[in-house]
XYZ file of N, CA and C in Angstrom:
153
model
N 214.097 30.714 58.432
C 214.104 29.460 59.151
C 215.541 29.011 59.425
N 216.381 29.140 58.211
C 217.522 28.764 58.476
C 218.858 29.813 59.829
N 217.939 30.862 59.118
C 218.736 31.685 60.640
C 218.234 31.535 62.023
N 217.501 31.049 61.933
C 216.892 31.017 63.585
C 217.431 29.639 63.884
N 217.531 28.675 62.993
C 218.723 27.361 63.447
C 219.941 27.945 63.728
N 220.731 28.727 63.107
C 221.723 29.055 63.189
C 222.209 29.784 64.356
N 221.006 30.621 64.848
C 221.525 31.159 65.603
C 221.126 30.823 66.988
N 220.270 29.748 67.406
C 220.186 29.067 68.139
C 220.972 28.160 68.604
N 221.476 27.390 67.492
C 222.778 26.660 67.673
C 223.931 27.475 67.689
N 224.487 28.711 67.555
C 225.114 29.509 67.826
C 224.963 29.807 69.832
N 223.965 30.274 70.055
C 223.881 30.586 71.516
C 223.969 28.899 72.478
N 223.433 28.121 72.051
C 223.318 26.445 72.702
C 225.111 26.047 72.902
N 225.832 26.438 71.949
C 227.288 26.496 71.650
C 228.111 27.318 73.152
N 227.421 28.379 72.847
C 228.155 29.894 74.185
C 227.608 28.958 75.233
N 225.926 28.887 75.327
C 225.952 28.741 76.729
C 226.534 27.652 77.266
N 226.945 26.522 76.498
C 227.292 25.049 76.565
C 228.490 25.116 77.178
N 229.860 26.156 76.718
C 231.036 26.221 76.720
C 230.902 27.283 78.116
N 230.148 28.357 78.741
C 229.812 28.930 79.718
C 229.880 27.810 80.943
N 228.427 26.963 80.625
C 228.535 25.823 81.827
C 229.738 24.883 81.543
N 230.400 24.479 80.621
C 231.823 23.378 80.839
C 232.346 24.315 81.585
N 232.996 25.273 81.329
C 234.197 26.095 82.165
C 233.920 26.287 83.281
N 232.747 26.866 84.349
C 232.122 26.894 85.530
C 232.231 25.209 86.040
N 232.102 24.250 85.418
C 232.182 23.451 86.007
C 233.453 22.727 86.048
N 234.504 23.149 84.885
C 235.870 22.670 84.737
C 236.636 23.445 86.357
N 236.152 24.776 86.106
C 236.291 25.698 87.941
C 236.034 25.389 88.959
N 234.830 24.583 89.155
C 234.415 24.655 90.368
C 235.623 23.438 90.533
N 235.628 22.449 89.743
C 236.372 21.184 90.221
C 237.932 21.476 90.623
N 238.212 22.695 89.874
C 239.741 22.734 89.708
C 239.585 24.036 91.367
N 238.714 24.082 91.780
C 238.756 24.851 92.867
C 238.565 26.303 92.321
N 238.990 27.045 91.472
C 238.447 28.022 91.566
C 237.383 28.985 92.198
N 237.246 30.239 92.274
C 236.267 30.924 92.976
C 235.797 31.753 91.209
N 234.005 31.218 91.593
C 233.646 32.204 90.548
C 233.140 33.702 90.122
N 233.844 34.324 91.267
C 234.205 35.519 90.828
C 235.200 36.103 90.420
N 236.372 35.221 90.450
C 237.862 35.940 90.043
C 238.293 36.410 90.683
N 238.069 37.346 91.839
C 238.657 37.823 92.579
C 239.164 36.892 93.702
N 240.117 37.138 95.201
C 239.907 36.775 96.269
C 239.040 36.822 97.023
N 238.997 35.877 98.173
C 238.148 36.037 99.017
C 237.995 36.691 100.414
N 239.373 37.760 99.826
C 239.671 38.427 101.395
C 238.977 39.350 102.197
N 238.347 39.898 100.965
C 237.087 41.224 101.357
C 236.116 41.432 101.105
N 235.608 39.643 101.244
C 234.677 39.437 101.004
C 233.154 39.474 101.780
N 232.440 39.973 102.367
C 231.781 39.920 103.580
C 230.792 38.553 103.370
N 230.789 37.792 102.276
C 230.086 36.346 102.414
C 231.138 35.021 101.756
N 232.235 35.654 102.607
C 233.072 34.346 101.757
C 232.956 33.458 102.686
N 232.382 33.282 104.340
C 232.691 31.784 104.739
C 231.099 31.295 104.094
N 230.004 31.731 103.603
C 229.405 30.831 102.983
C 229.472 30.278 102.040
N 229.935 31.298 101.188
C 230.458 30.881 99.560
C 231.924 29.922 99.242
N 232.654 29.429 100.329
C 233.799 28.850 100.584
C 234.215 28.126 101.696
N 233.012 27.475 102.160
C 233.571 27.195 103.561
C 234.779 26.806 103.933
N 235.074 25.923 103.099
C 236.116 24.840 103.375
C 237.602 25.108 103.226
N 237.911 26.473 102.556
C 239.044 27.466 102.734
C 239.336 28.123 103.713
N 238.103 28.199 104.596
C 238.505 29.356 105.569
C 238.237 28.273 106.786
């Protein structure tokens, strides 16, 4: 019992800190793939407002 708390609150933790950072990105502009968007064949949907 006690491990299945644990490790639930273990993953609730990852995924928690997963969505802050995606959303600390999107605001700070980032692209969430890391890469550029130069060769990209769907970057004016995924970015409009750059290109």
């Amino acid at each position: 019992m006690l491990a299945t708390i644990l490790v639930a609150a273990a993953m609730a933790i990852v995924i928690g800190a997963i969505v802050w950072k995606m959303i600390r990105d999107r605001k700070s502009g980032a692209s969430s793939c890391g890469c550029g968007c130069d060769g990209c064949p769907s970057s004016g949907s995924c970015r409009p407002d750059k290109h």
